Short mmCIF file of C-alpha atoms and ligand atoms in Angstrom, two decimals:
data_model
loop_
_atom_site.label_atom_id
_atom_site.label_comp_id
_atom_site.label_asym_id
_atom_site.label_seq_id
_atom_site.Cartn_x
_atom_site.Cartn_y
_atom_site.Cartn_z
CA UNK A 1 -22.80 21.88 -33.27
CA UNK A 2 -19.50 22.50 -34.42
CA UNK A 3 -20.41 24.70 -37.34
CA UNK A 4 -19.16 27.98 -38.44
CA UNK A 5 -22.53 29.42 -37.59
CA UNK A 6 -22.22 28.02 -34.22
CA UNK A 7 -18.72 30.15 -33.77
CA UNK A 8 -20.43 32.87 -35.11
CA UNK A 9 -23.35 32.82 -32.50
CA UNK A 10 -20.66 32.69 -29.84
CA UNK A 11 -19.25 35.46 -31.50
CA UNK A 12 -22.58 37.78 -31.54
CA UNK A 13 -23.42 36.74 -27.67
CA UNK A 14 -19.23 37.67 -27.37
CA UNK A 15 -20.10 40.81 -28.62
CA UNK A 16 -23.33 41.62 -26.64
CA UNK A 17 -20.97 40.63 -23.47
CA UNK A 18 -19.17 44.12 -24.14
CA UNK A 19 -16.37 42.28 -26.18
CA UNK A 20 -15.54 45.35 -28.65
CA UNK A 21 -12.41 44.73 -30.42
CA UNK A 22 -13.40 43.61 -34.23
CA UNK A 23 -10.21 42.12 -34.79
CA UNK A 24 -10.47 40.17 -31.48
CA UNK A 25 -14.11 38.91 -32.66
CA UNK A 26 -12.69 37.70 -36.29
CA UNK A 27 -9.71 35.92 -34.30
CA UNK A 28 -11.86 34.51 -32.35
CA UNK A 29 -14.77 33.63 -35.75
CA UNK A 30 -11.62 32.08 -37.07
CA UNK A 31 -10.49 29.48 -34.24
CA UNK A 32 -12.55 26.08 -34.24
CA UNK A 33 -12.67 25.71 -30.50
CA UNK A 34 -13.97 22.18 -31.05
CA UNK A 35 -10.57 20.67 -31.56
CA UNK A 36 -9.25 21.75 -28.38
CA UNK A 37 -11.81 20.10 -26.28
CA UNK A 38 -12.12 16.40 -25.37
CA UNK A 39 -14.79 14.91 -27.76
CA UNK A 40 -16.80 14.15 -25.27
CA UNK A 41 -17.62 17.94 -24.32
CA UNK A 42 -17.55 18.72 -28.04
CA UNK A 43 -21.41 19.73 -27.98
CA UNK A 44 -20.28 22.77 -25.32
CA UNK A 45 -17.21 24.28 -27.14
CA UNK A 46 -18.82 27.21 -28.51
CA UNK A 47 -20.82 28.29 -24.80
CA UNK A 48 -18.93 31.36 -24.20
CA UNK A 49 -18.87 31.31 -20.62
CA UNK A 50 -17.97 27.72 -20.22
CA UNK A 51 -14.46 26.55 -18.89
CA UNK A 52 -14.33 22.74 -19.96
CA UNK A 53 -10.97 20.19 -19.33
CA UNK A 54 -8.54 19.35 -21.52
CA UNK A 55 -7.04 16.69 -19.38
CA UNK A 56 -4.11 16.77 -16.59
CA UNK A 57 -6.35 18.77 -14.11
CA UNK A 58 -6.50 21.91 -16.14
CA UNK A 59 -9.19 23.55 -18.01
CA UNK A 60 -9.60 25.70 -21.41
CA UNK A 61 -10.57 29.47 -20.76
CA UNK A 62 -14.27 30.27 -21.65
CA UNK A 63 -14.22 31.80 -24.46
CA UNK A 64 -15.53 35.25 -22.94
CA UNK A 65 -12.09 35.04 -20.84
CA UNK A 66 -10.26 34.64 -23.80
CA UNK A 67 -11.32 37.29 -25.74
CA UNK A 68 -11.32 39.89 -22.59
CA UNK A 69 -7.19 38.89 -22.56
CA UNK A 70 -6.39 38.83 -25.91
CA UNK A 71 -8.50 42.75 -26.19
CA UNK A 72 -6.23 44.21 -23.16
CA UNK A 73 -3.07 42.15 -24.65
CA UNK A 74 -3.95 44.62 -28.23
CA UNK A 75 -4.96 47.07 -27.08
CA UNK A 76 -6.51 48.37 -30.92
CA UNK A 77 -2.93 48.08 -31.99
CA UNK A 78 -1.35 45.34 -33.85
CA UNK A 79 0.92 42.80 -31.92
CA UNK A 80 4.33 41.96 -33.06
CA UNK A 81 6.13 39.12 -31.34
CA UNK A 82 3.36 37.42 -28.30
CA UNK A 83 4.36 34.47 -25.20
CA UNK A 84 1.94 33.03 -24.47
CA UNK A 85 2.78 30.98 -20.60
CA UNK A 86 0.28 28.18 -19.90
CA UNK A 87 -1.41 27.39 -23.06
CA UNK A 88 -2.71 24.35 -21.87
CA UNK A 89 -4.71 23.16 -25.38
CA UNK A 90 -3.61 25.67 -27.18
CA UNK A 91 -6.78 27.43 -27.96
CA UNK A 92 -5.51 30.78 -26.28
CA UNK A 93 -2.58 30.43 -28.10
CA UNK A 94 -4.05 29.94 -31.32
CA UNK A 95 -6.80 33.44 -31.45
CA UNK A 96 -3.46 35.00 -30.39
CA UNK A 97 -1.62 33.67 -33.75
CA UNK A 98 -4.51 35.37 -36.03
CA UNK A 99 -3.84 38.75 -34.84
CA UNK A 100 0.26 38.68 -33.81
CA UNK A 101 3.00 38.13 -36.43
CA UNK A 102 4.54 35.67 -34.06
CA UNK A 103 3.42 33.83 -31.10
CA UNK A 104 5.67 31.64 -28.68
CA UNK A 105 3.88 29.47 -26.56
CA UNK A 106 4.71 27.57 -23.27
CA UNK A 107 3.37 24.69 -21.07
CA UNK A 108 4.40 22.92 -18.46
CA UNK A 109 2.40 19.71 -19.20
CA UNK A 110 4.47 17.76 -21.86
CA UNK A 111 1.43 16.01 -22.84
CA UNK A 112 -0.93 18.78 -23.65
CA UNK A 113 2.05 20.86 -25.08
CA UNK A 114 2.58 17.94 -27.17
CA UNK A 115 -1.08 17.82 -28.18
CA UNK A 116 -1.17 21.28 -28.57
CA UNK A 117 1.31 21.09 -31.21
CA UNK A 118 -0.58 18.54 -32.93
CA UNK A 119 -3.49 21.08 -33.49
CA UNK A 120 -2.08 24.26 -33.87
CA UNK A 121 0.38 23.16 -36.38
CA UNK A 122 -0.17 20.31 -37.91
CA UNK A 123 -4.28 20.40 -37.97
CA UNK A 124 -4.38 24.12 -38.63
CA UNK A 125 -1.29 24.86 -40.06
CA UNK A 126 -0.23 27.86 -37.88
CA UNK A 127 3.14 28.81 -38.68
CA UNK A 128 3.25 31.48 -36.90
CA UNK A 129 3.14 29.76 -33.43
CA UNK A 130 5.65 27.88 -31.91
CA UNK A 131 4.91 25.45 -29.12
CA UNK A 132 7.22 24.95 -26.14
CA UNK A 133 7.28 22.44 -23.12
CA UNK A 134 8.72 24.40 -20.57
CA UNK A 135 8.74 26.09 -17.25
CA UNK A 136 7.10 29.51 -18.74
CA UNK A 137 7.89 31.48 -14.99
CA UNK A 138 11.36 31.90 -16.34
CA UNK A 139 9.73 33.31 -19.40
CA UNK A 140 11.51 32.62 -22.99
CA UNK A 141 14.63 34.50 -23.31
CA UNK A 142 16.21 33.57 -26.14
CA UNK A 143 13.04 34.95 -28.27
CA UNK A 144 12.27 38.22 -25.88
CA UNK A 145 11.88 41.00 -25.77
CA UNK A 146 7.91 40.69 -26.78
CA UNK A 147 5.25 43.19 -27.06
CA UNK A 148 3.04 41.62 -25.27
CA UNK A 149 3.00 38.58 -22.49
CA UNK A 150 -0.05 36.73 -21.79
CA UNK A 151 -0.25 34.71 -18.09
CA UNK A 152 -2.51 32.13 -18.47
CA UNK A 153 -2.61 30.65 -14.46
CA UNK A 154 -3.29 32.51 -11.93
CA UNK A 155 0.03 34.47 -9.74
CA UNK A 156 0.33 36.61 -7.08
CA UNK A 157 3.17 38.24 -7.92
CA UNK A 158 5.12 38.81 -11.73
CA UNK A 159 8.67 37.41 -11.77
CA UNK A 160 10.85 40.19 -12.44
CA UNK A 161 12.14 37.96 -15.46
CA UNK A 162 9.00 38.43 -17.00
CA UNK A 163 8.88 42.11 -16.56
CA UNK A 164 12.63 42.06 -18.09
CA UNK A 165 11.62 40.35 -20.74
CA UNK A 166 8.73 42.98 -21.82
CA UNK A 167 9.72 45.53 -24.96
CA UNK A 168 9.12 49.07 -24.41
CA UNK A 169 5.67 49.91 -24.79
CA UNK A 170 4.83 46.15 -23.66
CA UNK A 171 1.56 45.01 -21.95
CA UNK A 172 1.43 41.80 -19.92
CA UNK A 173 -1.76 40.18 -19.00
CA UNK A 174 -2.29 37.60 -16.30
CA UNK A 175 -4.92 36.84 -13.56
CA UNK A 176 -3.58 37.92 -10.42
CA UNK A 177 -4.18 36.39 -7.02
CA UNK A 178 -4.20 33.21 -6.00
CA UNK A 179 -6.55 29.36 -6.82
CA UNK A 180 -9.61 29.52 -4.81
CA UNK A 181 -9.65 33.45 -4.18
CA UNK A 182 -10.44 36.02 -6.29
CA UNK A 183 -8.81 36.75 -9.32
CA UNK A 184 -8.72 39.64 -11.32
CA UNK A 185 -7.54 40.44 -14.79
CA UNK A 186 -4.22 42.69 -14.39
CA UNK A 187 -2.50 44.48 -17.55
CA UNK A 188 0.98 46.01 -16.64
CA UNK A 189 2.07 48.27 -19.43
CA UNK A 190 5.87 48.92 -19.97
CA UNK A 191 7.28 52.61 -20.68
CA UNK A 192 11.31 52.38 -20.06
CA UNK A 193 11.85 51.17 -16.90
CA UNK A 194 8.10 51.85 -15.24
CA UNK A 195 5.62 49.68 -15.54
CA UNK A 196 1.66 50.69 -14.82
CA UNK A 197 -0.60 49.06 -14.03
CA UNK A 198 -4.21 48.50 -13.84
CA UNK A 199 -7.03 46.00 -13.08
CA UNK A 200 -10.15 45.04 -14.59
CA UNK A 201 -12.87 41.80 -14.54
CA UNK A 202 -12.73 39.41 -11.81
CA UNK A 203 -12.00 36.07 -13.13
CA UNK A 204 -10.69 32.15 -12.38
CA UNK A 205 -7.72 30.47 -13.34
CA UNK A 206 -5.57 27.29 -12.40
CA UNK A 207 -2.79 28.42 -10.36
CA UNK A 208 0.72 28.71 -12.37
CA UNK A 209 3.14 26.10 -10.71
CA UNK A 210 6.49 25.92 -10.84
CA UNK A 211 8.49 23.78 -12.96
CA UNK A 212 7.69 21.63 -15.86
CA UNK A 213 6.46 17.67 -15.74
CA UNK A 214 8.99 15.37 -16.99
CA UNK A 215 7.68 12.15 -19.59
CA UNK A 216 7.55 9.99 -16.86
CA UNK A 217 5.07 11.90 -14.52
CA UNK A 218 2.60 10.19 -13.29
CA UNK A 219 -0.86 11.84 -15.02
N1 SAH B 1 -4.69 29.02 -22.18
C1 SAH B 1 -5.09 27.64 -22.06
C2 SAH B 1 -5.69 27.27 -20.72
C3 SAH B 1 -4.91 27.66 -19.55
S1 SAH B 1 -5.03 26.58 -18.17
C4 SAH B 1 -6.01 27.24 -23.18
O1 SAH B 1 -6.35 28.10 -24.02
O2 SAH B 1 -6.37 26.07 -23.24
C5 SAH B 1 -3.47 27.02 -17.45
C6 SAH B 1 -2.32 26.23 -18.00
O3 SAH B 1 -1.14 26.78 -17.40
C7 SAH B 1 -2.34 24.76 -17.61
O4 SAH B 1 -2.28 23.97 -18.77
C8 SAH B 1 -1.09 24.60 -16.74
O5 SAH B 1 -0.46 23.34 -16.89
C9 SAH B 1 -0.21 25.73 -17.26
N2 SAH B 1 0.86 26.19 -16.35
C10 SAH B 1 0.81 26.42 -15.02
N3 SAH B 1 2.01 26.85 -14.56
C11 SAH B 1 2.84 26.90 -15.65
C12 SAH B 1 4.23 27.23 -15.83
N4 SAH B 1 5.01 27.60 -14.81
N5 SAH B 1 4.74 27.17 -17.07
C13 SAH B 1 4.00 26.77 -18.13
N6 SAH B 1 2.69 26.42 -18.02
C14 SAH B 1 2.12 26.48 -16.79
#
Protein backbone atom coordinates (compact mmCIF):
# COMPACT_ATOMS: atom_id res chain seq x y z
CA UNK A 1 0.00 0.00 0.00
CA UNK A 2 2.74 2.22 0.28
CA UNK A 3 4.72 0.93 -2.65
CA UNK A 4 6.34 2.63 -5.47
CA UNK A 5 3.83 1.01 -7.74
CA UNK A 6 1.15 2.38 -5.66
CA UNK A 7 2.66 6.14 -6.36
CA UNK A 8 2.88 5.22 -9.71
CA UNK A 9 -0.89 4.24 -10.09
CA UNK A 10 -1.68 7.59 -8.53
CA UNK A 11 0.49 8.95 -10.96
CA UNK A 12 -1.26 7.25 -14.20
CA UNK A 13 -4.98 8.12 -12.73
CA UNK A 14 -2.97 11.88 -12.13
CA UNK A 15 -2.37 11.81 -15.56
CA UNK A 16 -5.77 10.61 -16.97
CA UNK A 17 -7.18 13.63 -14.62
CA UNK A 18 -5.62 16.05 -17.38
CA UNK A 19 -2.40 16.49 -15.18
CA UNK A 20 0.14 17.10 -18.24
CA UNK A 21 3.31 18.40 -16.99
CA UNK A 22 5.99 15.30 -17.07
CA UNK A 23 8.17 16.91 -14.76
CA UNK A 24 5.23 17.59 -12.37
CA UNK A 25 4.25 13.69 -12.66
CA UNK A 26 8.07 12.52 -11.83
CA UNK A 27 7.99 15.11 -8.79
CA UNK A 28 5.18 13.87 -7.80
CA UNK A 29 6.47 9.58 -8.66
CA UNK A 30 9.28 10.75 -6.46
CA UNK A 31 7.49 12.02 -3.11
CA UNK A 32 6.36 9.10 -0.66
CA UNK A 33 3.14 10.71 0.41
CA UNK A 34 2.88 8.06 3.12
CA UNK A 35 5.14 9.84 5.53
CA UNK A 36 3.17 12.88 5.63
CA UNK A 37 0.02 11.28 6.73
CA UNK A 38 -0.93 10.05 10.22
CA UNK A 39 -0.37 6.22 10.21
CA UNK A 40 -3.55 5.60 10.76
CA UNK A 41 -4.77 6.92 7.19
CA UNK A 42 -1.60 5.43 5.73
CA UNK A 43 -3.72 2.87 3.53
CA UNK A 44 -5.34 6.26 1.66
CA UNK A 45 -2.15 8.32 0.91
CA UNK A 46 -1.84 7.54 -2.61
CA UNK A 47 -6.04 8.26 -3.50
CA UNK A 48 -5.51 11.22 -5.57
CA UNK A 49 -8.49 13.03 -4.76
CA UNK A 50 -8.36 12.51 -1.07
CA UNK A 51 -7.60 15.44 1.45
CA UNK A 52 -6.64 13.52 4.77
CA UNK A 53 -5.38 15.43 8.37
CA UNK A 54 -2.23 15.90 9.49
CA UNK A 55 -3.24 17.07 12.88
CA UNK A 56 -4.01 20.77 14.35
CA UNK A 57 -7.30 21.06 12.28
CA UNK A 58 -5.65 21.16 8.92
CA UNK A 59 -5.52 18.79 6.14
CA UNK A 60 -2.86 17.61 3.32
CA UNK A 61 -3.91 18.67 -0.34
CA UNK A 62 -5.15 15.67 -2.49
CA UNK A 63 -2.75 14.91 -4.46
CA UNK A 64 -4.72 16.00 -7.75
CA UNK A 65 -4.64 19.63 -5.99
CA UNK A 66 -1.15 19.41 -5.62
CA UNK A 67 -0.08 18.66 -8.82
CA UNK A 68 -2.71 21.25 -10.56
CA UNK A 69 -0.52 24.07 -8.26
CA UNK A 70 2.73 23.00 -8.63
CA UNK A 71 1.84 22.76 -13.00
CA UNK A 72 0.52 26.59 -12.95
CA UNK A 73 3.47 27.49 -10.32
CA UNK A 74 6.02 25.99 -13.63
CA UNK A 75 4.53 26.75 -15.97
CA UNK A 76 6.94 24.15 -18.48
CA UNK A 77 9.76 26.27 -17.25
CA UNK A 78 12.17 25.49 -14.58
CA UNK A 79 11.75 27.22 -11.10
CA UNK A 80 14.54 28.96 -9.43
CA UNK A 81 14.05 30.10 -5.86
CA UNK A 82 9.99 28.80 -4.59
CA UNK A 83 7.90 29.97 -0.90
CA UNK A 84 5.97 27.89 -0.22
CA UNK A 85 3.15 29.66 2.73
CA UNK A 86 1.20 26.98 4.63
CA UNK A 87 2.94 23.79 4.14
CA UNK A 88 1.23 22.19 6.75
CA UNK A 89 3.10 18.43 6.46
CA UNK A 90 5.22 19.37 4.15
CA UNK A 91 4.18 17.21 1.31
CA UNK A 92 3.47 20.34 -1.00
CA UNK A 93 6.58 21.57 -0.08
CA UNK A 94 8.50 18.64 -0.79
CA UNK A 95 7.14 17.82 -4.95
CA UNK A 96 8.07 21.54 -5.05
CA UNK A 97 11.88 20.77 -3.91
CA UNK A 98 12.25 18.06 -6.91
CA UNK A 99 11.63 20.49 -9.56
CA UNK A 100 12.97 24.16 -7.91
CA UNK A 101 16.65 24.76 -7.04
CA UNK A 102 15.46 26.16 -3.77
CA UNK A 103 12.36 26.05 -1.84
CA UNK A 104 11.52 28.14 1.42
CA UNK A 105 8.75 26.96 3.26
CA UNK A 106 6.43 28.50 5.97
CA UNK A 107 3.83 27.43 8.62
CA UNK A 108 2.19 28.83 11.14
CA UNK A 109 1.70 25.66 13.27
CA UNK A 110 5.05 25.18 15.21
CA UNK A 111 4.24 21.65 15.60
CA UNK A 112 3.66 20.51 12.10
CA UNK A 113 6.47 22.91 10.88
CA UNK A 114 8.51 21.14 13.31
CA UNK A 115 7.38 17.76 12.00
CA UNK A 116 7.68 18.85 8.71
CA UNK A 117 11.25 19.38 9.16
CA UNK A 118 11.66 16.07 10.53
CA UNK A 119 10.58 14.53 7.11
CA UNK A 120 11.68 16.67 4.57
CA UNK A 121 15.11 16.90 5.88
CA UNK A 122 16.09 14.60 8.00
CA UNK A 123 13.92 11.42 6.54
CA UNK A 124 14.45 12.47 2.95
CA UNK A 125 17.32 14.44 3.00
CA UNK A 126 16.07 17.52 1.04
CA UNK A 127 18.57 20.09 1.12
CA UNK A 128 17.14 22.11 -0.93
CA UNK A 129 14.15 23.09 1.33
CA UNK A 130 14.21 25.05 4.21
CA UNK A 131 11.45 24.91 6.78
CA UNK A 132 10.18 27.99 8.62
CA UNK A 133 7.66 28.56 11.57
CA UNK A 134 6.29 31.70 10.77
CA UNK A 135 3.52 34.03 9.91
CA UNK A 136 3.91 33.36 5.91
CA UNK A 137 1.18 36.61 5.14
CA UNK A 138 4.19 38.79 5.62
CA UNK A 139 5.90 36.56 3.15
CA UNK A 140 9.88 35.88 3.64
CA UNK A 141 11.84 38.87 2.88
CA UNK A 142 15.07 38.32 3.67
CA UNK A 143 15.16 35.35 0.91
CA UNK A 144 12.76 37.22 -1.86
CA UNK A 145 12.46 38.06 -4.53
CA UNK A 146 11.17 34.36 -5.77
CA UNK A 147 9.99 33.14 -9.01
CA UNK A 148 7.29 31.71 -7.93
CA UNK A 149 4.90 31.88 -4.57
CA UNK A 150 2.66 29.13 -3.74
CA UNK A 151 -0.57 30.03 -1.18
CA UNK A 152 -1.49 27.08 0.36
CA UNK A 153 -4.93 28.42 2.52
CA UNK A 154 -7.41 29.88 1.10
CA UNK A 155 -7.45 34.31 0.86
CA UNK A 156 -9.53 36.71 -0.46
CA UNK A 157 -7.28 39.12 -1.19
CA UNK A 158 -3.02 38.96 -1.85
CA UNK A 159 -1.08 41.14 0.60
CA UNK A 160 0.68 43.58 -1.37
CA UNK A 161 3.90 42.20 0.49
CA UNK A 162 3.52 39.19 -1.31
CA UNK A 163 3.10 40.75 -4.65
CA UNK A 164 6.41 42.87 -3.67
CA UNK A 165 8.08 40.11 -2.98
CA UNK A 166 7.46 38.36 -6.58
CA UNK A 167 10.64 38.57 -9.25
CA UNK A 168 9.88 39.76 -12.59
CA UNK A 169 8.34 37.22 -14.59
CA UNK A 170 6.92 35.67 -11.18
CA UNK A 171 3.71 33.54 -10.86
CA UNK A 172 1.92 33.19 -7.52
CA UNK A 173 -0.59 30.55 -6.90
CA UNK A 174 -3.16 30.47 -4.15
CA UNK A 175 -6.90 29.50 -3.76
CA UNK A 176 -8.82 32.53 -3.66
CA UNK A 177 -12.00 33.15 -1.74
CA UNK A 178 -12.89 32.40 1.39
CA UNK A 179 -13.49 28.67 3.98
CA UNK A 180 -16.83 27.36 3.23
CA UNK A 181 -17.36 29.18 -0.27
CA UNK A 182 -16.00 28.53 -3.33
CA UNK A 183 -12.56 28.57 -4.09
CA UNK A 184 -10.81 28.77 -7.14
CA UNK A 185 -7.25 28.27 -8.20
CA UNK A 186 -5.78 31.92 -9.08
CA UNK A 187 -2.19 32.38 -10.81
CA UNK A 188 -1.07 36.12 -10.88
CA UNK A 189 1.88 36.46 -13.17
CA UNK A 190 4.39 39.39 -12.62
CA UNK A 191 5.77 41.57 -15.69
CA UNK A 192 7.41 44.91 -14.01
CA UNK A 193 5.04 46.43 -12.06
CA UNK A 194 1.61 44.62 -13.60
CA UNK A 195 0.52 41.70 -12.48
CA UNK A 196 -2.21 39.39 -14.58
CA UNK A 197 -4.10 37.39 -13.67
CA UNK A 198 -6.21 34.48 -14.31
CA UNK A 199 -8.39 31.69 -12.79
CA UNK A 200 -8.80 28.15 -13.26
CA UNK A 201 -10.33 24.80 -11.17
CA UNK A 202 -12.56 25.33 -8.35
CA UNK A 203 -11.07 23.93 -5.32
CA UNK A 204 -11.02 23.79 -1.12
CA UNK A 205 -8.62 24.95 1.22
CA UNK A 206 -8.27 25.85 5.05
CA UNK A 207 -8.49 29.45 5.36
CA UNK A 208 -4.91 31.28 5.84
CA UNK A 209 -5.01 32.96 9.39
CA UNK A 210 -3.09 35.42 10.64
CA UNK A 211 -0.25 35.07 12.84
CA UNK A 212 1.75 32.17 13.95
CA UNK A 213 0.97 29.73 17.21
CA UNK A 214 3.37 30.16 19.91
CA UNK A 215 4.84 26.60 21.90
CA UNK A 216 2.45 27.01 24.41
CA UNK A 217 -0.84 27.01 22.31
CA UNK A 218 -3.22 25.03 23.32
CA UNK A 219 -3.61 22.14 20.29
N1 LIG B 1 0.45 22.33 1.73
C1 LIG B 1 0.13 21.55 2.90
C2 LIG B 1 -1.33 21.60 3.31
C3 LIG B 1 -1.89 22.94 3.46
S1 LIG B 1 -3.12 23.11 4.70
C4 LIG B 1 0.57 20.12 2.73
O1 LIG B 1 1.10 19.77 1.65
O2 LIG B 1 0.42 19.35 3.67
C5 LIG B 1 -2.89 24.84 4.95
C6 LIG B 1 -1.81 25.16 5.95
O3 LIG B 1 -1.67 26.58 5.96
C7 LIG B 1 -2.15 24.76 7.38
O4 LIG B 1 -1.15 23.92 7.89
C8 LIG B 1 -2.22 26.10 8.12
O5 LIG B 1 -1.76 26.02 9.47
C9 LIG B 1 -1.30 26.97 7.27
N2 LIG B 1 -1.49 28.42 7.39
C10 LIG B 1 -2.64 29.14 7.43
N3 LIG B 1 -2.37 30.46 7.53
C11 LIG B 1 -1.01 30.58 7.54
C12 LIG B 1 -0.11 31.70 7.65
N4 LIG B 1 -0.54 32.95 7.78
N5 LIG B 1 1.22 31.45 7.63
C13 LIG B 1 1.71 30.19 7.52
N6 LIG B 1 0.91 29.10 7.44
C14 LIG B 1 -0.44 29.29 7.45
Amino acid sequence: MTSERTRLRMVERLRSAGIQDEVVLAAMAAVPRHLFIEEAFASRAYDFDVALPIGCGQTISQPLTVARVTELARAGGPIGKVLEIGSGSGYQAAVLAHLAREVYAVERHKELAEAARNRVVRQLRLANLRMRHADGLKGLPEAAPFDAIVISAALPHIPDELLAQLADGGRLVLPRGTAGNEQRLCLIQRTGSRFLESTHDAVRFVPALLGKTVPSARR
